[in-house]
Amino acid sequence: MLNSFADLVTYKLLGLAKGSALGEAVHFFIYDTIKIFLLLAVIIFVVSYLRSYITPEKTRKVLSGRFGFLGNILAALFGIITPFCSCSAVPLFIGFVEAGVPLGVTFSYLVSAPMVNEVALVMLLGMFGIKVALIYVASGLVIAIISGIIIGKLKLEHWVEDYVYQIKMGEQAASSQGVTFAQRVEFAKFATKDILKKVWPYVVVAIAIGGFMHGYVPTDFFVKYAGKGQLWAVPFAVLLGIPLYSNAAGVIPIVKVLFEKGVALGTVLAFMMSVTALSLPEMIILRKVLKPKLLATFVGIVGFGILLTGYLFNAIF
């Protein structure tokens, strides 16, 4: 149905020629824009409803009582379903430290939250299918868990800014107890509108860029410089992604076109991971609570995990 609608608008109403660069670009933009926003609206509403049972205080309490590998696993899983991003990294970090959450467990959460979330999962499902979506989620979780375990083992608490340990945030009254079904539905509707309001410019711009690349950039260009067998492709993709200010919603449409044009799966996954987990804006925010040595260690460990993931999947697929 969506494809027929895109055909109608592109080739009938706009009169663009099938197979032309402009026609392919416009068709890509119309089809993917409608599909992605429909998927986002439905899935974000469902996830937001489930989120109404989870508060930051509950998250901190659960994680503060879990140590060892289990704590890292739970923290990474919480990163998928909770609504925090790099914007809330500082208060979240302080709250976790105050609640007694181990440093390594905290970092598993901070890696997972921006890298693996419902927006990324929905868009990956819609644009790549379930196989690639599950690969990305599994890779992100493994990187988050292992990164947190390594940082925890290194005992780097003294590399956290001193003032963090002196802050007392106190208990908040927020609770999911006594909330009615109607209130949860309203919360889900509000959250869905709020998230869509924040991500729609990224999605539209990214799909427009993807449409341009789909219609106008020759396949040979990407295969030559970032195709399978190019050893420098993965580190180049990671370095390219770090300075970009975007989120999963903004980068996935571009990633889809890169993949369709012949860029290896591991390379596009590495690019996406670096944008969402190692973006420069997030590092600037985290610098407020981490001393330079700890921040550099965090970037190095996560970056190595992303590189390893990229090369591994390029070798397998």
Tab-separated table of C-alpha atoms in Angstrom:
chain	number	residue	atom	x	y	z
A	1	MET	CA	0.000	0.000	0.000
A	2	LEU	CA	2.736	2.478	0.966
A	3	ASN	CA	4.727	1.611	-2.135
A	4	SER	CA	1.664	2.163	-4.328
A	5	PHE	CA	1.031	5.536	-2.649
A	6	ALA	CA	4.658	6.552	-3.194
A	7	ASP	CA	4.361	5.485	-6.850
A	8	LEU	CA	1.167	7.537	-7.227
A	9	VAL	CA	2.666	10.717	-5.768
A	10	THR	CA	6.067	10.391	-7.439
A	11	TYR	CA	5.196	9.206	-10.927
A	12	LYS	CA	1.561	10.280	-11.397
A	13	LEU	CA	1.059	13.493	-9.430
A	14	LEU	CA	4.614	14.845	-9.736
A	15	GLY	CA	5.141	13.356	-13.184
A	16	LEU	CA	8.692	12.165	-12.513
A	17	ALA	CA	10.139	9.473	-14.737
A	18	LYS	CA	10.606	5.968	-13.341
A	19	GLY	CA	14.268	5.059	-13.090
A	20	SER	CA	15.414	8.678	-13.138
A	21	ALA	CA	17.707	9.925	-10.354
A	22	LEU	CA	15.167	12.486	-9.140
A	23	GLY	CA	12.295	10.008	-9.349
A	24	GLU	CA	14.203	7.409	-7.306
A	25	ALA	CA	15.197	10.014	-4.706
A	26	VAL	CA	11.662	11.382	-4.270
A	27	HIS	CA	10.112	7.896	-4.161
A	28	PHE	CA	12.606	6.859	-1.462
A	29	PHE	CA	11.816	9.978	0.582
A	30	ILE	CA	8.021	9.604	0.430
A	31	TYR	CA	7.956	5.859	1.103
A	32	ASP	CA	10.450	5.836	3.963
A	33	THR	CA	9.119	8.964	5.659
A	34	ILE	CA	5.576	7.567	5.937
A	35	LYS	CA	6.731	4.084	6.961
A	36	ILE	CA	9.159	5.277	9.626
A	37	PHE	CA	6.748	7.730	11.259
A	38	LEU	CA	3.962	5.135	11.363
A	39	LEU	CA	6.282	2.622	13.003
A	40	LEU	CA	7.649	5.191	15.432
A	41	ALA	CA	4.214	6.399	16.520
A	42	VAL	CA	2.932	2.882	17.266
A	43	ILE	CA	6.015	1.441	18.946
A	44	ILE	CA	6.908	4.544	20.957
A	45	PHE	CA	3.351	4.665	22.312
A	46	VAL	CA	3.533	1.024	23.437
A	47	VAL	CA	7.007	1.411	24.969
A	48	SER	CA	6.026	4.679	26.640
A	49	TYR	CA	3.020	2.989	28.236
A	50	LEU	CA	5.314	0.303	29.647
A	51	ARG	CA	7.695	3.021	30.820
A	52	SER	CA	4.971	4.443	33.038
A	53	TYR	CA	5.785	1.601	35.436
A	54	ILE	CA	9.456	2.635	35.619
A	55	THR	CA	10.835	5.712	37.381
A	56	PRO	CA	14.454	6.875	37.675
A	57	GLU	CA	14.294	6.140	41.389
A	58	LYS	CA	13.205	2.537	40.777
A	59	THR	CA	15.990	2.140	38.248
A	60	ARG	CA	18.616	3.363	40.713
A	61	LYS	CA	17.291	1.128	43.496
A	62	VAL	CA	17.337	-1.997	41.334
A	63	LEU	CA	20.813	-1.360	39.979
A	64	SER	CA	22.294	-0.337	43.330
A	65	GLY	CA	21.498	-3.756	44.747
A	66	ARG	CA	23.069	-5.736	41.890
A	67	PHE	CA	26.798	-6.323	41.673
A	68	GLY	CA	29.055	-8.317	39.401
A	69	PHE	CA	28.093	-9.313	35.887
A	70	LEU	CA	24.386	-9.333	36.727
A	71	GLY	CA	24.488	-5.613	37.493
A	72	ASN	CA	26.102	-4.844	34.133
A	73	ILE	CA	23.574	-6.992	32.280
A	74	LEU	CA	20.598	-5.400	34.040
A	75	ALA	CA	22.032	-1.902	33.487
A	76	ALA	CA	22.477	-2.532	29.760
A	77	LEU	CA	18.928	-3.909	29.480
A	78	PHE	CA	17.559	-0.912	31.390
A	79	GLY	CA	19.288	1.291	28.837
A	80	ILE	CA	16.995	-0.059	26.134
A	81	ILE	CA	13.683	0.590	27.875
A	82	THR	CA	14.326	3.751	29.884
A	83	PRO	CA	13.982	7.241	28.373
A	84	PHE	CA	17.347	8.698	29.298
A	85	CYS	CA	19.844	9.998	26.758
A	86	SER	CA	23.093	11.951	26.765
A	87	CYS	CA	21.173	15.087	27.776
A	88	SER	CA	20.394	13.493	31.141
A	89	ALA	CA	23.792	11.845	31.522
A	90	VAL	CA	25.084	14.178	34.243
A	91	PRO	CA	22.131	14.090	36.694
A	92	LEU	CA	21.702	10.374	36.018
A	93	PHE	CA	25.374	9.699	36.705
A	94	ILE	CA	25.228	11.665	39.964
A	95	GLY	CA	22.059	9.850	41.030
A	96	PHE	CA	23.596	6.448	40.351
A	97	VAL	CA	26.787	7.271	42.270
A	98	GLU	CA	24.767	8.576	45.233
A	99	ALA	CA	22.625	5.426	45.243
A	100	GLY	CA	25.735	3.263	45.464
A	101	VAL	CA	25.590	1.872	41.935
A	102	PRO	CA	29.101	0.591	41.021
A	103	LEU	CA	30.961	2.703	38.460
A	104	GLY	CA	31.186	-0.128	35.938
A	105	VAL	CA	27.438	-0.792	36.156
A	106	THR	CA	26.756	2.908	35.629
A	107	PHE	CA	28.865	2.913	32.479
A	108	SER	CA	27.043	-0.133	31.091
A	109	TYR	CA	23.880	1.948	31.389
A	110	LEU	CA	25.427	5.094	29.894
A	111	VAL	CA	26.628	3.160	26.836
A	112	SER	CA	23.399	1.238	26.283
A	113	ALA	CA	20.901	4.092	26.778
A	114	PRO	CA	21.830	6.227	23.737
A	115	MET	CA	23.098	3.369	21.565
A	116	VAL	CA	20.256	0.847	21.918
A	117	ASN	CA	16.731	2.200	22.332
A	118	GLU	CA	13.250	1.658	21.002
A	119	VAL	CA	13.620	4.330	18.314
A	120	ALA	CA	16.712	2.626	16.919
A	121	LEU	CA	15.069	-0.793	17.110
A	122	VAL	CA	11.884	0.333	15.350
A	123	MET	CA	13.712	2.109	12.548
A	124	LEU	CA	16.120	-0.773	12.039
A	125	LEU	CA	13.206	-3.213	11.857
A	126	GLY	CA	11.435	-1.043	9.303
A	127	MET	CA	14.448	-0.335	7.118
A	128	PHE	CA	16.654	-3.424	7.422
A	129	GLY	CA	14.467	-6.214	8.773
A	130	ILE	CA	14.613	-8.240	11.964
A	131	LYS	CA	18.020	-9.857	11.323
A	132	VAL	CA	20.013	-6.626	11.195
A	133	ALA	CA	17.939	-5.108	14.010
A	134	LEU	CA	18.698	-8.021	16.335
A	135	ILE	CA	22.382	-7.968	15.349
A	136	TYR	CA	22.614	-4.291	16.223
A	137	VAL	CA	20.818	-4.691	19.559
A	138	ALA	CA	22.947	-7.697	20.519
A	139	SER	CA	26.151	-5.880	19.535
A	140	GLY	CA	25.206	-2.778	21.485
A	141	LEU	CA	24.356	-4.785	24.589
A	142	VAL	CA	27.615	-6.758	24.430
A	143	ILE	CA	29.656	-3.560	24.071
A	144	ALA	CA	27.781	-1.924	26.965
A	145	ILE	CA	28.151	-4.938	29.254
A	146	ILE	CA	31.820	-5.638	28.510
A	147	SER	CA	32.788	-1.946	28.645
A	148	GLY	CA	31.150	-1.627	32.055
A	149	ILE	CA	32.828	-4.788	33.348
A	150	ILE	CA	36.281	-3.594	32.246
A	151	ILE	CA	35.829	-0.126	33.762
A	152	GLY	CA	34.555	-1.724	36.962
A	153	LYS	CA	37.574	-4.018	37.184
A	154	LEU	CA	39.990	-1.105	36.711
A	155	LYS	CA	38.682	0.593	39.911
A	156	LEU	CA	38.688	4.114	38.472
A	157	GLU	CA	36.389	5.792	41.010
A	158	HIS	CA	39.151	8.286	41.834
A	159	TRP	CA	38.910	9.581	38.261
A	160	VAL	CA	35.358	10.808	38.838
A	161	GLU	CA	35.144	14.542	39.647
A	162	ASP	CA	35.308	15.023	43.422
A	163	TYR	CA	32.143	17.107	43.684
A	164	VAL	CA	30.037	14.188	42.442
A	165	TYR	CA	30.594	12.295	45.702
A	166	GLN	CA	29.620	15.352	47.742
A	167	ILE	CA	26.196	15.873	46.154
A	168	LYS	CA	23.095	14.588	47.905
A	169	MET	CA	20.165	14.497	45.536
A	170	GLY	CA	17.633	13.135	48.019
A	171	GLU	CA	14.672	10.908	47.340
A	172	GLN	CA	12.069	12.086	44.883
A	173	ALA	CA	8.405	11.448	45.363
A	174	ALA	CA	7.834	10.183	41.861
A	175	SER	CA	6.153	6.810	41.898
A	176	SER	CA	4.161	4.617	39.574
A	177	GLN	CA	1.920	3.405	42.410
A	178	GLY	CA	-1.750	4.327	42.167
A	179	VAL	CA	-1.567	5.461	38.541
A	180	THR	CA	-4.694	4.562	36.577
A	181	PHE	CA	-4.863	2.996	33.124
A	182	ALA	CA	-6.202	6.260	31.665
A	183	GLN	CA	-3.293	8.194	33.202
A	184	ARG	CA	-0.786	5.744	31.736
A	185	VAL	CA	-2.399	6.109	28.307
A	186	GLU	CA	-2.198	9.900	28.604
A	187	PHE	CA	1.445	9.591	29.643
A	188	ALA	CA	2.125	7.381	26.612
A	189	LYS	CA	0.376	9.838	24.269
A	190	PHE	CA	2.324	12.754	25.689
A	191	ALA	CA	5.627	10.854	25.522
A	192	THR	CA	4.959	9.791	21.935
A	193	LYS	CA	4.243	13.376	20.859
A	194	ASP	CA	7.255	14.645	22.799
A	195	ILE	CA	9.675	12.118	21.295
A	196	LEU	CA	8.340	12.593	17.762
A	197	LYS	CA	8.593	16.352	18.203
A	198	LYS	CA	12.253	15.979	19.123
A	199	VAL	CA	13.290	13.464	16.478
A	200	TRP	CA	11.222	14.408	13.417
A	201	PRO	CA	13.686	17.001	12.061
A	202	TYR	CA	16.506	14.439	12.282
A	203	VAL	CA	14.371	11.819	10.571
A	204	VAL	CA	13.202	14.066	7.727
A	205	VAL	CA	16.666	15.506	7.054
A	206	ALA	CA	18.282	12.078	7.227
A	207	ILE	CA	15.726	10.525	4.869
A	208	ALA	CA	16.190	13.447	2.480
A	209	ILE	CA	19.954	12.882	2.519
A	210	GLY	CA	19.357	9.175	2.098
A	211	GLY	CA	17.034	9.838	-0.819
A	212	PHE	CA	19.644	12.028	-2.519
A	213	MET	CA	22.314	9.387	-2.048
A	214	HIS	CA	19.927	6.679	-3.233
A	215	GLY	CA	19.131	8.527	-6.444
A	216	TYR	CA	22.305	10.381	-7.328
A	217	VAL	CA	25.389	8.741	-5.798
A	218	PRO	CA	26.760	5.840	-7.872
A	219	THR	CA	27.076	2.495	-6.130
A	220	ASP	CA	30.691	2.150	-7.240
A	221	PHE	CA	31.687	5.204	-5.201
A	222	PHE	CA	30.892	3.553	-1.855
A	223	VAL	CA	32.140	0.124	-2.886
A	224	LYS	CA	35.485	1.644	-3.885
A	225	TYR	CA	36.132	3.564	-0.672
A	226	ALA	CA	34.129	1.744	2.009
A	227	GLY	CA	33.120	-1.597	0.550
A	228	LYS	CA	33.963	-5.072	1.754
A	229	GLY	CA	37.665	-5.793	1.992
A	230	GLN	CA	38.704	-2.201	2.716
A	231	LEU	CA	40.675	-2.442	5.967
A	232	TRP	CA	40.473	1.280	6.715
A	233	ALA	CA	36.693	1.469	6.220
A	234	VAL	CA	35.698	0.618	9.825
A	235	PRO	CA	38.033	3.062	11.654
A	236	PHE	CA	37.186	5.729	9.085
A	237	ALA	CA	33.464	5.185	9.730
A	238	VAL	CA	34.000	5.471	13.500
A	239	LEU	CA	36.049	8.667	13.195
A	240	LEU	CA	33.454	10.112	10.811
A	241	GLY	CA	30.617	9.379	13.237
A	242	ILE	CA	32.128	10.873	16.410
A	243	PRO	CA	31.784	14.597	15.535
A	244	LEU	CA	28.259	14.201	14.145
A	245	TYR	CA	25.441	15.518	16.320
A	246	SER	CA	22.600	13.113	15.765
A	247	ASN	CA	20.721	10.229	17.300
A	248	ALA	CA	19.582	6.846	16.082
A	249	ALA	CA	16.553	8.356	14.337
A	250	GLY	CA	18.737	10.760	12.419
A	251	VAL	CA	21.437	8.365	11.302
A	252	ILE	CA	19.574	5.141	10.379
A	253	PRO	CA	18.115	6.384	7.049
A	254	ILE	CA	21.636	7.335	5.939
A	255	VAL	CA	22.977	4.002	7.165
A	256	LYS	CA	20.342	2.184	5.106
A	257	VAL	CA	21.465	3.836	1.880
A	258	LEU	CA	25.131	3.193	2.657
A	259	PHE	CA	24.307	-0.477	3.145
A	260	GLU	CA	22.269	-0.636	-0.067
A	261	LYS	CA	25.109	1.021	-1.961
A	262	GLY	CA	27.550	-1.702	-0.991
A	263	VAL	CA	29.093	-0.564	2.294
A	264	ALA	CA	29.731	-3.630	4.461
A	265	LEU	CA	27.322	-4.356	7.332
A	266	GLY	CA	30.016	-4.099	10.000
A	267	THR	CA	31.138	-0.736	8.677
A	268	VAL	CA	27.651	0.785	8.761
A	269	LEU	CA	27.024	-0.631	12.250
A	270	ALA	CA	30.318	0.864	13.461
A	271	PHE	CA	29.357	4.232	11.986
A	272	MET	CA	25.949	4.179	13.660
A	273	MET	CA	27.384	3.103	17.017
A	274	SER	CA	30.000	5.858	17.008
A	275	VAL	CA	27.332	8.489	16.283
A	276	THR	CA	25.049	7.326	19.094
A	277	ALA	CA	27.552	6.220	21.764
A	278	LEU	CA	30.656	8.374	21.193
A	279	SER	CA	29.258	11.629	19.861
A	280	LEU	CA	31.244	14.746	20.701
A	281	PRO	CA	28.271	16.497	22.409
A	282	GLU	CA	27.839	13.535	24.776
A	283	MET	CA	31.553	13.558	25.619
A	284	ILE	CA	31.350	17.271	26.435
A	285	ILE	CA	28.410	16.606	28.754
A	286	LEU	CA	30.142	13.660	30.468
A	287	ARG	CA	33.274	15.743	31.014
A	288	LYS	CA	31.317	17.597	33.706
A	289	VAL	CA	31.407	14.511	35.924
A	290	LEU	CA	34.425	12.574	34.619
A	291	LYS	CA	38.054	13.574	34.850
A	292	PRO	CA	39.890	13.568	31.482
A	293	LYS	CA	41.657	10.241	32.167
A	294	LEU	CA	38.393	8.428	32.872
A	295	LEU	CA	36.672	10.026	29.893
A	296	ALA	CA	39.566	8.981	27.639
A	297	THR	CA	39.459	5.449	29.086
A	298	PHE	CA	35.704	5.264	28.471
A	299	VAL	CA	36.077	6.450	24.858
A	300	GLY	CA	38.981	4.082	24.251
A	301	ILE	CA	37.205	0.979	25.579
A	302	VAL	CA	33.895	1.687	23.843
A	303	GLY	CA	35.696	2.713	20.640
A	304	PHE	CA	37.709	-0.504	20.621
A	305	GLY	CA	34.503	-2.499	21.113
A	306	ILE	CA	32.873	-0.732	18.169
A	307	LEU	CA	35.910	-1.349	15.940
A	308	LEU	CA	35.992	-5.006	16.928
A	309	THR	CA	32.255	-5.328	16.189
A	310	GLY	CA	32.681	-3.706	12.781
A	311	TYR	CA	35.541	-5.977	11.741
A	312	LEU	CA	33.820	-9.076	13.148
A	313	PHE	CA	30.612	-8.536	11.218
A	314	ASN	CA	32.499	-7.619	8.060
A	315	ALA	CA	34.303	-10.953	8.347
A	316	ILE	CA	31.112	-12.950	8.979
A	317	PHE	CA	28.715	-11.300	6.506
